GROMACS .gro file of C-alpha atoms in nm:
model
  384
    1MET     CA    1  -0.774   1.356  -3.811
    2GLY     CA    2  -0.866   1.499  -3.504
    3LYS     CA    3  -0.758   1.756  -3.299
    4SER     CA    4  -0.430   1.802  -3.163
    5ILE     CA    5  -0.407   1.736  -2.806
    6CYS     CA    6  -0.045   1.721  -2.542
    7VAL     CA    7  -0.093   1.520  -2.248
    8VAL     CA    8   0.132   1.579  -2.000
    9GLY     CA    9   0.199   1.307  -1.804
   10ALA     CA   10   0.231   0.908  -1.897
   11GLY     CA   11   0.128   0.780  -1.562
   12ILE     CA   12  -0.182   0.512  -1.485
   13MET     CA   13  -0.311   0.859  -1.512
   14GLY     CA   14  -0.206   0.993  -1.841
   15ALA     CA   15  -0.205   0.716  -2.031
   16ALA     CA   16  -0.582   0.604  -1.941
   17VAL     CA   17  -0.717   0.992  -2.024
   18ALA     CA   18  -0.469   0.991  -2.338
   19GLY     CA   19  -0.598   0.634  -2.388
   20ALA     CA   20  -0.985   0.730  -2.393
   21LEU     CA   21  -0.875   1.055  -2.669
   22ALA     CA   22  -0.632   0.867  -2.905
   23ASP     CA   23  -0.958   0.588  -2.867
   24ALA     CA   24  -1.196   0.839  -2.975
   25GLY     CA   25  -1.019   1.038  -3.312
   26ALA     CA   26  -0.804   1.221  -3.125
   27ASP     CA   27  -0.436   1.355  -3.256
   28VAL     CA   28  -0.224   1.265  -2.951
   29THR     CA   29   0.069   1.315  -2.838
   30VAL     CA   30   0.163   1.200  -2.459
   31VAL     CA   31   0.504   1.405  -2.296
   32SER     CA   32   0.702   1.229  -2.042
   33ARG     CA   33   0.960   1.386  -1.822
   34ASP     CA   34   1.023   1.015  -1.633
   35PRO     CA   35   1.097   0.654  -1.794
   36LEU     CA   36   0.720   0.525  -1.856
   37GLY     CA   37   0.657   0.320  -1.512
   38ARG     CA   38   0.868   0.505  -1.278
   39ASP     CA   39   0.750   0.691  -1.007
   40THR     CA   40   0.434   0.730  -0.847
   41SER     CA   41   0.251   0.467  -1.059
   42SER     CA   42   0.558   0.175  -1.002
   43ALA     CA   43   0.536   0.288  -0.643
   44SER     CA   44   0.193   0.268  -0.579
   45PHE     CA   45  -0.024   0.033  -0.356
   46ALA     CA   46  -0.255   0.002  -0.637
   47TRP     CA   47  -0.528  -0.125  -0.429
   48LEU     CA   48  -0.913  -0.094  -0.661
   49ASN     CA   49  -1.131   0.013  -0.399
   50ALA     CA   50  -1.428   0.295  -0.298
   51LEU     CA   51  -1.409   0.259   0.069
   52GLU     CA   52  -1.384   0.557   0.290
   53LYS     CA   53  -1.447   0.729  -0.004
   54THR     CA   54  -1.671   0.983   0.082
   55PRO     CA   55  -1.898   1.218   0.032
   56ALA     CA   56  -2.067   0.980  -0.150
   57HIS     CA   57  -2.061   1.137  -0.541
   58TYR     CA   58  -1.703   1.037  -0.458
   59ALA     CA   59  -1.712   0.672  -0.415
   60MET     CA   60  -1.933   0.698  -0.710
   61MET     CA   61  -1.662   0.807  -0.824
   62ASN     CA   62  -1.437   0.496  -0.754
   63ILE     CA   63  -1.699   0.244  -0.783
   64ASN     CA   64  -1.711   0.375  -1.183
   65GLY     CA   65  -1.337   0.325  -1.175
   66MET     CA   66  -1.364  -0.061  -1.048
   67LYS     CA   67  -1.617  -0.114  -1.341
   68MET     CA   68  -1.432   0.050  -1.611
   69HIS     CA   69  -1.111  -0.140  -1.485
   70ARG     CA   70  -1.296  -0.466  -1.520
   71ALA     CA   71  -1.412  -0.339  -1.814
   72TYR     CA   72  -1.108  -0.311  -2.035
   73ALA     CA   73  -0.897  -0.689  -1.854
   74ASP     CA   74  -1.258  -0.795  -2.005
   75ARG     CA   75  -1.226  -0.585  -2.325
   76HIS     CA   76  -0.844  -0.775  -2.357
   77GLY     CA   77  -0.907  -1.116  -2.266
   78HIS     CA   78  -0.550  -1.163  -2.123
   79ALA     CA   79  -0.504  -0.883  -1.885
   80PRO     CA   80  -0.154  -0.973  -1.668
   81TRP     CA   81  -0.185  -0.584  -1.472
   82TYR     CA   82  -0.540  -0.670  -1.331
   83HIS     CA   83  -0.560  -0.909  -1.085
   84THR     CA   84  -0.906  -0.977  -0.862
   85GLY     CA   85  -0.978  -1.171  -0.520
   86GLY     CA   86  -1.067  -0.960  -0.343
   87ASN     CA   87  -0.985  -0.745  -0.008
   88LEU     CA   88  -0.938  -0.895   0.339
   89HIS     CA   89  -0.966  -0.694   0.646
   90PHE     CA   90  -0.898  -0.785   1.000
   91THR     CA   91  -0.936  -0.609   1.302
   92PHE     CA   92  -0.895  -0.711   1.673
   93GLY     CA   93  -1.112  -0.488   1.848
   94GLY     CA   94  -1.156  -0.108   2.037
   95ARG     CA   95  -1.215   0.140   1.777
   96GLU     CA   96  -1.094   0.002   1.420
   97THR     CA   97  -1.313  -0.282   1.493
   98GLU     CA   98  -1.629  -0.004   1.529
   99ARG     CA   99  -1.514   0.182   1.221
  100GLN     CA  100  -1.510  -0.166   1.013
  101ARG     CA  101  -1.832  -0.244   1.070
  102GLU     CA  102  -1.871   0.158   0.985
  103ILE     CA  103  -1.708   0.077   0.675
  104PHE     CA  104  -1.952  -0.233   0.553
  105GLU     CA  105  -2.232  -0.005   0.681
  106GLU     CA  106  -2.093   0.251   0.467
  107MET     CA  107  -2.089   0.069   0.148
  108SER     CA  108  -2.488  -0.144   0.164
  109GLN     CA  109  -2.613   0.200   0.025
  110PHE     CA  110  -2.427   0.148  -0.311
  111ASN     CA  111  -2.478  -0.206  -0.311
  112TYR     CA  112  -2.141  -0.270  -0.279
  113ARG     CA  113  -2.019  -0.636  -0.211
  114ALA     CA  114  -1.903  -0.733   0.123
  115LYS     CA  115  -1.954  -1.007   0.349
  116TRP     CA  116  -1.808  -1.134   0.717
  117LEU     CA  117  -1.653  -1.421   0.726
  118ASP     CA  118  -1.540  -1.648   1.064
  119ALA     CA  119  -1.148  -1.826   1.082
  120ASP     CA  120  -1.235  -2.105   0.880
  121GLU     CA  121  -1.365  -1.982   0.577
  122THR     CA  122  -1.091  -1.714   0.591
  123LEU     CA  123  -0.826  -1.976   0.567
  124ALA     CA  124  -1.087  -2.159   0.286
  125LEU     CA  125  -0.881  -1.846   0.059
  126GLU     CA  126  -0.577  -1.788   0.217
  127PRO     CA  127  -0.490  -2.132   0.308
  128ASP     CA  128  -0.106  -2.077   0.432
  129LEU     CA  129  -0.217  -1.784   0.722
  130ALA     CA  130  -0.136  -1.915   1.072
  131ARG     CA  131  -0.463  -1.964   1.238
  132GLU     CA  132  -0.328  -1.800   1.513
  133ALA     CA  133  -0.309  -1.456   1.398
  134LEU     CA  134  -0.671  -1.488   1.342
  135ASP     CA  135  -0.721  -1.546   1.674
  136GLY     CA  136  -1.006  -1.265   1.838
  137ALA     CA  137  -1.038  -1.090   1.444
  138THR     CA  138  -1.361  -0.965   1.335
  139ILE     CA  139  -1.295  -1.011   0.998
  140SER     CA  140  -1.471  -0.818   0.615
  141TYR     CA  141  -1.430  -0.940   0.270
  142PHE     CA  142  -1.526  -0.700   0.012
  143PRO     CA  143  -1.498  -0.982  -0.296
  144GLU     CA  144  -1.481  -0.747  -0.608
  145GLU     CA  145  -1.222  -0.525  -0.514
  146GLY     CA  146  -0.845  -0.630  -0.609
  147TRP     CA  147  -0.477  -0.439  -0.723
  148ILE     CA  148  -0.325  -0.340  -1.020
  149SER     CA  149   0.017  -0.317  -1.156
  150GLY     CA  150   0.084  -0.042  -1.241
  151ALA     CA  151   0.365  -0.073  -1.479
  152LEU     CA  152   0.128  -0.314  -1.696
  153LEU     CA  153  -0.126  -0.119  -1.748
  154ILE     CA  154   0.019   0.153  -1.861
  155ALA     CA  155   0.293  -0.060  -2.128
  156ARG     CA  156  -0.090  -0.167  -2.278
  157LEU     CA  157  -0.260   0.210  -2.165
  158LEU     CA  158   0.061   0.304  -2.437
  159ALA     CA  159   0.011   0.018  -2.728
  160ASP     CA  160  -0.337   0.060  -2.747
  161LEU     CA  161  -0.232   0.451  -2.767
  162ARG     CA  162  -0.028   0.388  -3.047
  163LYS     CA  163  -0.212   0.165  -3.216
  164ALA     CA  164  -0.460   0.451  -3.181
  165GLY     CA  165  -0.157   0.641  -3.391
  166GLY     CA  166  -0.075   0.858  -3.111
  167THR     CA  167   0.276   0.914  -3.014
  168VAL     CA  168   0.485   0.891  -2.704
  169LEU     CA  169   0.833   1.131  -2.591
  170ALA     CA  170   0.960   1.007  -2.256
  171GLY     CA  171   1.219   1.057  -2.097
  172VAL     CA  172   1.136   1.493  -2.254
  173ALA     CA  173   1.013   1.784  -2.023
  174VAL     CA  174   0.779   2.065  -2.090
  175THR     CA  175   0.944   2.378  -1.997
  176GLY     CA  176   0.681   2.640  -2.139
  177PHE     CA  177   0.383   2.733  -2.377
  178ALA     CA  178   0.388   2.952  -2.597
  179ARG     CA  179  -0.003   3.135  -2.631
  180SER     CA  180  -0.160   3.248  -2.913
  181GLY     CA  181  -0.451   3.518  -2.759
  182ASP     CA  182  -0.619   3.349  -2.477
  183ALA     CA  183  -0.519   2.972  -2.587
  184LEU     CA  184  -0.202   2.733  -2.571
  185SER     CA  185  -0.088   2.760  -2.911
  186GLN     CA  186   0.237   2.507  -2.845
  187VAL     CA  187   0.398   2.304  -2.635
  188LEU     CA  188   0.772   2.369  -2.579
  189LEU     CA  189   0.996   2.122  -2.481
  190SER     CA  190   1.316   2.022  -2.350
  191ASN     CA  191   1.527   1.856  -2.579
  192GLY     CA  192   1.409   2.220  -2.871
  193GLU     CA  193   1.100   2.127  -3.018
  194ARG     CA  194   0.796   2.250  -3.030
  195LEU     CA  195   0.430   2.040  -3.058
  196ASP     CA  196   0.145   2.248  -3.177
  197VAL     CA  197  -0.150   2.192  -3.011
  198ASP     CA  198  -0.547   2.225  -3.015
  199MET     CA  199  -0.572   2.165  -2.671
  200VAL     CA  200  -0.308   2.055  -2.314
  201VAL     CA  201  -0.423   1.799  -2.085
  202ASN     CA  202  -0.254   1.795  -1.763
  203CYS     CA  203  -0.181   1.473  -1.573
  204ALA     CA  204   0.146   1.525  -1.420
  205GLY     CA  205   0.068   1.383  -1.072
  206PRO     CA  206   0.272   1.548  -0.832
  207ALA     CA  207   0.395   1.749  -1.064
  208ALA     CA  208   0.064   1.917  -1.165
  209SER     CA  209   0.156   2.274  -0.982
  210GLN     CA  210   0.429   2.289  -1.189
  211ILE     CA  211   0.247   2.222  -1.547
  212ALA     CA  212   0.010   2.395  -1.358
  213ARG     CA  213   0.200   2.741  -1.309
  214LEU     CA  214   0.341   2.745  -1.686
  215ALA     CA  215   0.011   2.776  -1.805
  216GLY     CA  216  -0.051   3.068  -1.571
  217ALA     CA  217  -0.295   2.862  -1.380
  218ASP     CA  218  -0.232   2.721  -0.988
  219ILE     CA  219  -0.306   2.381  -0.849
  220PRO     CA  220  -0.223   2.368  -0.494
  221MET     CA  221  -0.064   2.017  -0.345
  222LYS     CA  222  -0.010   1.832  -0.038
  223ASN     CA  223   0.223   1.531  -0.247
  224GLU     CA  224   0.283   1.311   0.022
  225VAL     CA  225   0.537   1.007   0.065
  226GLY     CA  226   0.442   0.722  -0.011
  227VAL     CA  227   0.691   0.349   0.031
  228GLN     CA  228   0.629   0.043  -0.104
  229ILE     CA  229   0.844  -0.262   0.076
  230TYR     CA  230   0.908  -0.597  -0.135
  231THR     CA  231   1.011  -0.913  -0.057
  232ALA     CA  232   1.211  -1.218  -0.234
  233PRO     CA  233   0.992  -1.451  -0.408
  234ALA     CA  234   0.842  -1.665  -0.121
  235ALA     CA  235   0.674  -1.987  -0.095
  236VAL     CA  236   0.354  -1.915   0.054
  237THR     CA  237   0.009  -1.851  -0.127
  238LEU     CA  238  -0.115  -1.466  -0.073
  239ASN     CA  239  -0.419  -1.428  -0.327
  240ARG     CA  240  -0.561  -1.120  -0.218
  241VAL     CA  241  -0.516  -0.755  -0.106
  242ILE     CA  242  -0.522  -0.811   0.318
  243HIS     CA  243  -0.537  -0.540   0.472
  244SER     CA  244  -0.493  -0.536   0.959
  245ALA     CA  245  -0.323  -0.308   1.168
  246ASN     CA  246   0.022  -0.203   1.089
  247LEU     CA  247   0.038  -0.385   0.779
  248ASN     CA  248  -0.078  -0.392   0.456
  249MET     CA  249   0.000  -0.692   0.184
  250ARG     CA  250  -0.074  -0.813  -0.130
  251PRO     CA  251   0.073  -1.039  -0.375
  252ASP     CA  252   0.333  -0.853  -0.638
  253GLY     CA  253   0.346  -1.165  -0.890
  254ALA     CA  254   0.642  -1.465  -0.923
  255GLY     CA  255   0.592  -1.492  -0.579
  256ARG     CA  256   0.674  -1.163  -0.400
  257ILE     CA  257   0.501  -0.995  -0.143
  258CYS     CA  258   0.428  -0.607  -0.103
  259LEU     CA  259   0.389  -0.427   0.201
  260HIS     CA  260   0.253  -0.095   0.359
  261ASP     CA  261   0.232   0.044   0.707
  262PHE     CA  262   0.183   0.441   0.688
  263GLY     CA  263   0.437   0.492   0.948
  264THR     CA  264   0.688   0.318   0.695
  265ASP     CA  265   0.603   0.665   0.543
  266SER     CA  266   0.768   0.912   0.748
  267ALA     CA  267   1.097   0.705   0.769
  268ALA     CA  268   1.175   0.833   0.401
  269ALA     CA  269   1.412   1.130   0.396
  270ALA     CA  270   1.374   1.438   0.221
  271LEU     CA  271   1.784   1.498   0.074
  272GLU     CA  272   1.918   1.808   0.204
  273ASP     CA  273   2.033   1.866  -0.170
  274ALA     CA  274   1.720   1.816  -0.353
  275THR     CA  275   1.652   2.132  -0.517
  276GLY     CA  276   1.587   2.157  -0.851
  277ALA     CA  277   1.298   2.124  -1.199
  278ASP     CA  278   1.442   1.791  -1.204
  279ILE     CA  279   1.350   1.660  -0.920
  280GLU     CA  280   1.058   1.838  -0.759
  281GLY     CA  281   0.782   1.684  -0.715
  282THR     CA  282   0.900   1.375  -0.804
  283ALA     CA  283   1.088   1.027  -0.551
  284ARG     CA  284   1.460   1.126  -0.590
  285ALA     CA  285   1.414   1.381  -0.388
  286TYR     CA  286   1.371   1.070  -0.041
  287ARG     CA  287   1.617   0.815   0.050
  288TYR     CA  288   1.441   0.502   0.254
  289ASP     CA  289   1.664   0.273   0.477
  290LEU     CA  290   1.559  -0.075   0.416
  291SER     CA  291   1.694  -0.275   0.765
  292ALA     CA  292   1.377   0.014   0.897
  293ALA     CA  293   1.163  -0.215   0.724
  294GLN     CA  294   1.225  -0.518   0.914
  295PRO     CA  295   0.913  -0.483   1.151
  296LEU     CA  296   0.721  -0.526   0.902
  297ALA     CA  297   0.824  -0.827   0.774
  298ASP     CA  298   0.829  -0.967   1.159
  299ARG     CA  299   0.460  -0.872   1.130
  300LEU     CA  300   0.425  -1.052   0.746
  301ALA     CA  301   0.573  -1.415   0.893
  302ARG     CA  302   0.329  -1.378   1.240
  303PHE     CA  303   0.026  -1.378   0.949
  304TYR     CA  304   0.214  -1.608   0.724
  305PRO     CA  305   0.482  -1.802   0.929
  306GLY     CA  306   0.612  -1.945   0.567
  307THR     CA  307   0.784  -1.634   0.499
  308ARG     CA  308   1.011  -1.636   0.788
  309GLY     CA  309   1.341  -1.546   0.732
  310VAL     CA  310   1.298  -1.400   0.366
  311GLU     CA  311   1.491  -1.138   0.289
  312LEU     CA  312   1.355  -0.767   0.239
  313GLU     CA  313   1.471  -0.737  -0.123
  314ALA     CA  314   1.375  -0.277  -0.232
  315ALA     CA  315   1.174  -0.001  -0.107
  316ARG     CA  316   1.004   0.166  -0.401
  317ILE     CA  317   0.942   0.548  -0.289
  318GLY     CA  318   0.689   0.734  -0.428
  319LEU     CA  319   0.452   1.069  -0.412
  320ARG     CA  320   0.096   1.132  -0.388
  321PRO     CA  321  -0.056   1.370  -0.601
  322ILE     CA  322  -0.312   1.520  -0.353
  323PRO     CA  323  -0.415   1.820  -0.387
  324ARG     CA  324  -0.449   2.097  -0.135
  325ASP     CA  325  -0.810   1.993   0.003
  326ARG     CA  326  -0.772   1.649  -0.099
  327ARG     CA  327  -1.024   1.646  -0.357
  328PRO     CA  328  -0.976   1.562  -0.741
  329VAL     CA  329  -0.903   1.797  -0.964
  330VAL     CA  330  -1.050   1.788  -1.259
  331GLY     CA  331  -1.146   2.003  -1.524
  332PHE     CA  332  -1.036   2.329  -1.756
  333GLN     CA  333  -0.879   2.614  -1.610
  334GLY     CA  334  -0.864   2.980  -1.607
  335GLY     CA  335  -0.509   3.038  -1.716
  336ALA     CA  336  -0.612   2.968  -2.093
  337ASP     CA  337  -0.944   2.881  -2.259
  338ASN     CA  338  -0.778   2.519  -2.333
  339PHE     CA  339  -0.595   2.407  -2.084
  340TYR     CA  340  -0.725   2.118  -1.873
  341SER     CA  341  -0.613   1.930  -1.539
  342ALA     CA  342  -0.659   1.583  -1.391
  343VAL     CA  343  -0.467   1.528  -1.020
  344MET     CA  344  -0.575   1.315  -0.788
  345HIS     CA  345  -0.475   1.076  -0.488
  346SER     CA  346  -0.686   0.719  -0.574
  347GLY     CA  347  -0.597   0.808  -0.942
  348VAL     CA  348  -0.519   0.398  -0.981
  349THR     CA  349  -0.929   0.302  -0.953
  350GLN     CA  350  -1.064   0.618  -1.073
  351SER     CA  351  -0.858   0.650  -1.351
  352LEU     CA  352  -1.015   0.499  -1.673
  353TRP     CA  353  -1.372   0.621  -1.550
  354ILE     CA  354  -1.183   1.005  -1.579
  355GLY     CA  355  -1.016   0.929  -1.918
  356GLU     CA  356  -1.380   0.893  -1.988
  357LEU     CA  357  -1.552   1.196  -1.847
  358VAL     CA  358  -1.245   1.404  -2.011
  359LYS     CA  359  -1.337   1.241  -2.369
  360ARG     CA  360  -1.643   1.332  -2.277
  361GLU     CA  361  -1.591   1.710  -2.191
  362VAL     CA  362  -1.322   1.783  -2.445
  363LEU     CA  363  -1.358   1.608  -2.717
  364GLU     CA  364  -1.746   1.582  -2.727
  365GLY     CA  365  -1.830   1.903  -2.531
  366ILE     CA  366  -2.048   1.730  -2.335
  367ALA     CA  367  -2.013   1.793  -1.958
  368ALA     CA  368  -1.951   1.638  -1.718
  369SER     CA  369  -2.189   1.639  -1.404
  370GLU     CA  370  -2.012   1.463  -1.149
  371LEU     CA  371  -1.648   1.666  -1.187
  372ASP     CA  372  -1.880   1.996  -1.062
  373PRO     CA  373  -1.730   1.890  -0.710
  374TYR     CA  374  -1.363   1.851  -0.881
  375ARG     CA  375  -1.342   2.177  -1.090
  376PRO     CA  376  -1.001   2.368  -0.984
  377ASP     CA  377  -1.150   2.754  -1.003
  378ARG     CA  378  -1.227   2.610  -0.605
  379PHE     CA  379  -0.874   2.750  -0.589
  380ALA     CA  380  -0.850   3.097  -0.622
  381ALA     CA  381  -0.598   3.223  -0.925
  382PRO     CA  382  -0.194   3.299  -0.862
  383THR     CA  383  -0.093   3.630  -0.789
  384VAL     CA  384   0.106   3.847  -1.006
   0.00000   0.00000   0.00000
């Protein structure tokens, strides 16, 4: 058996990293504080894309992530988590259209497939769209984009992990680490167990700073609340991701539609009694009144009249794991010689590519130059 590695966190990032390590022969144990698939990974718009990812090296991280998702889906043949169809973007003049044209031109340097559509071409892709909703619209289309069903991808990744000999511990929190010299030697768990380890990889998402502190390191985070709204099943054809002013939408399976607007995120209220380590860094510290999302349903009906009167079924709240400077954090950290972190926003798109790079660094000892702009040592060590 290979190197013993504990991956902390079983969201999409943790599952992808753990799967890559196990596939390469490591003895991997994944530890998840929460039930599998809960919190951020199940409350994400989960859009596969590389738009507005600047500078160029960050765009390439996302483009490589998209390629890896396609390859992973092809590897399995039946891939119910992987949804293609592209992304339609509607704007209606002013600065939004100017920015839309800028994005279109920016992506041309990467040979990123994109095209301008007229209303007839758009309706051929989305026949249930209301033609009048497209009056005056400038429409761009990115055919290689798509979306991911987070819970189903996690399930597949962890199934592959177990097949490779890995172990998953869910509902168990990491409470500390034991040391041997400058290295972590054991992971201490809330159930009283101790895991002997050669390496710890921190993929705890919005709780990554907590895990880093336990290891004597630091990841300054500025997590943001995200709210996704889900309709009841609707008998309309919505085939792909669509972005427009004040409304983002995509299918969510079984006729349901996922809706998002950044204004909706701000309506999630922090609970006054949201204290304690059991909910720090989780969405359980927030609540959302579903009735506040009715304007999103009204906007949806403007584009898809067949949804008029369809009930809003659920709101899911997640915390976006965002490091203080909004850039990914990937690499070894100074708290211990064998402590490694992989934390970022856009984790859905980048996860499988990050898994490949982490495998190279942790198991093969090959420094990934792609990660040089994202090293944790750009943050100052915590004061003692």
